[in-house]
XYZ file of C-alpha atoms in Angstrom:
185
model
C -14.178 -41.044 47.085
C -11.339 -43.495 47.614
C -11.660 -44.723 44.022
C -11.496 -41.145 42.687
C -8.510 -40.408 44.911
C -6.754 -43.584 43.690
C -7.553 -42.619 40.082
C -6.201 -39.108 40.667
C -3.001 -40.497 42.201
C -2.534 -42.974 39.329
C -3.083 -40.245 36.698
C -0.764 -37.838 38.525
C 1.893 -40.521 38.860
C 1.678 -41.298 35.134
C 1.982 -37.600 34.240
C 4.974 -37.211 36.555
C 6.658 -40.264 35.045
C 6.121 -38.858 31.520
C 7.538 -35.503 32.595
C 10.498 -37.280 34.185
C 11.192 -39.200 30.931
C 11.095 -35.908 28.973
C 13.484 -34.314 31.488
C 15.858 -37.286 31.231
C 15.905 -36.947 27.423
C 16.546 -33.195 27.655
C 19.332 -33.882 30.172
C 20.951 -36.453 27.821
C 20.877 -33.879 25.013
C 22.361 -31.190 27.263
C 25.171 -33.509 28.366
C 25.933 -34.302 24.721
C 25.999 -30.620 23.753
C 28.194 -29.808 26.751
C 30.753 -32.527 25.945
C 30.896 -32.626 22.136
C 32.230 -30.311 19.476
C 29.377 -28.807 17.492
C 31.170 -28.963 14.135
C 32.681 -32.454 14.171
C 30.592 -34.359 16.718
C 33.829 -35.425 18.425
C 34.460 -34.844 22.114
C 35.172 -31.187 22.848
C 38.329 -29.900 24.502
C 36.698 -29.571 27.917
C 35.677 -33.237 27.905
C 39.089 -34.346 26.609
C 40.777 -32.372 29.401
C 38.446 -33.982 31.940
C 39.350 -37.477 30.675
C 43.022 -36.516 30.679
C 42.728 -35.465 34.336
C 41.121 -38.850 35.099
C 43.903 -40.717 33.279
C 46.806 -38.859 34.886
C 45.481 -39.662 38.373
C 45.836 -43.474 38.002
C 49.299 -43.098 36.412
C 50.507 -41.700 39.710
C 48.586 -44.113 41.942
C 48.221 -47.399 40.046
C 50.939 -47.261 37.390
C 48.375 -47.449 34.562
C 49.844 -46.801 31.145
C 48.232 -44.525 28.608
C 49.371 -42.770 25.500
C 48.111 -39.817 23.513
C 48.402 -38.838 19.887
C 48.076 -35.148 19.137
C 47.172 -34.527 15.497
C 47.501 -31.289 13.571
C 46.228 -31.100 10.013
C 49.037 -29.371 8.125
C 48.223 -26.018 6.526
C 44.639 -26.296 7.761
C 44.273 -22.528 7.992
C 44.967 -22.312 4.264
C 42.327 -24.960 3.606
C 39.798 -23.014 5.660
C 40.769 -19.690 4.045
C 40.530 -21.043 0.509
C 37.577 -23.428 0.790
C 35.667 -22.164 3.826
C 35.433 -23.472 7.385
C 32.726 -25.999 6.500
C 35.072 -27.790 4.111
C 37.919 -27.609 6.605
C 35.820 -29.275 9.295
C 34.945 -32.181 6.988
C 38.616 -32.930 6.240
C 39.180 -34.791 9.518
C 37.692 -38.284 9.741
C 36.005 -39.349 12.983
C 37.356 -42.929 12.830
C 39.031 -43.929 16.059
C 40.532 -47.135 17.419
C 38.602 -49.203 19.978
C 38.778 -47.893 23.573
C 40.142 -44.553 22.362
C 38.815 -41.149 23.307
C 39.085 -38.766 20.378
C 38.315 -35.100 20.495
C 38.858 -31.778 18.873
C 41.516 -29.837 20.766
C 41.446 -26.681 18.667
C 40.600 -25.510 15.160
C 42.910 -27.944 13.386
C 44.206 -30.000 16.305
C 42.785 -33.266 17.563
C 43.762 -35.510 20.469
C 43.413 -39.274 20.670
C 43.730 -40.651 24.212
C 44.673 -44.328 24.295
C 44.223 -45.916 27.734
C 46.456 -48.930 28.442
C 48.370 -48.564 25.168
C 52.173 -48.527 25.046
C 53.974 -45.894 22.982
C 55.245 -48.329 20.323
C 51.700 -49.458 19.517
C 50.495 -45.844 19.570
C 53.317 -44.822 17.215
C 52.286 -47.564 14.781
C 48.690 -46.375 15.020
C 49.810 -42.776 14.422
C 51.737 -43.825 11.310
C 48.678 -45.666 9.995
C 46.559 -42.586 10.662
C 49.116 -40.321 8.955
C 49.199 -42.533 5.859
C 45.411 -42.841 5.777
C 44.979 -39.070 5.895
C 47.644 -38.553 3.224
C 46.191 -41.210 0.898
C 42.455 -40.724 1.345
C 41.685 -37.173 2.456
C 41.722 -34.318 0.010
C 40.478 -30.783 -0.345
C 37.616 -29.880 -2.655
C 40.174 -29.079 -5.379
C 41.636 -32.604 -4.922
C 44.879 -31.366 -3.365
C 46.062 -33.766 -0.648
C 45.879 -33.150 3.074
C 48.653 -34.215 5.422
C 48.976 -34.377 9.183
C 51.698 -33.998 11.784
C 51.351 -36.235 14.819
C 53.015 -36.180 18.227
C 52.947 -39.369 20.305
C 53.399 -39.205 24.066
C 53.206 -41.864 26.772
C 52.432 -40.974 30.362
C 55.079 -41.945 32.890
C 54.786 -42.647 36.597
C 54.342 -39.405 38.490
C 52.937 -37.644 35.425
C 50.581 -34.770 36.146
C 47.991 -33.245 33.885
C 50.212 -30.213 33.343
C 53.385 -32.176 32.588
C 51.575 -34.522 30.218
C 49.868 -31.631 28.447
C 53.281 -30.000 27.960
C 54.724 -33.237 26.548
C 51.801 -33.638 24.122
C 52.228 -30.082 22.896
C 56.011 -30.465 22.583
C 55.710 -33.724 20.641
C 53.348 -32.121 18.135
C 55.586 -29.053 17.835
C 58.573 -31.309 17.077
C 56.621 -33.164 14.377
C 55.703 -29.881 12.699
C 59.233 -28.488 13.156
C 60.691 -31.542 11.396
C 58.851 -30.749 8.189
C 55.189 -31.675 8.754
C 53.466 -34.845 7.500
C 55.487 -36.759 10.066
C 55.328 -38.374 13.473
C 57.395 -37.500 16.498
C 57.601 -39.921 19.410
C 58.344 -38.021 22.630
């Protein structure tokens, strides 16, 4: 009886462990779906906002520096209208610098969060990204794609709301100045 009970317990334990492994895999998939954009595979806006909240906290408390680049693919709506949304989604490359968090902010807007990076280095990175997009990305009809980029560095006392406003303003200024350009806030 004891041997059968021990065998039952061992078999039940093994089945529970298998079920637990399946649940862990399902949970990993759910977390991925909840935090990533379904079209690009990049982080989704909700996850980017969550990271941004985490980054603005230490700026106030520990004086940690971080910078963000907000990217808007110029005339992206026209690309989507003419070539379809599938083509438009493939225009943006998922390459990102080390330690960066990159995500899709909206239909044609992307955000790159750069922890511990000063604005001068981020501006140089933004210029490299702008040139790379201009030189290597094209529409199905071979017409070039360009991007406007706003670069913003968090300052001491920065809040999520104030930083978000600065990111948005920097991108607006880049687009206002003629597109295919960078604006350093």
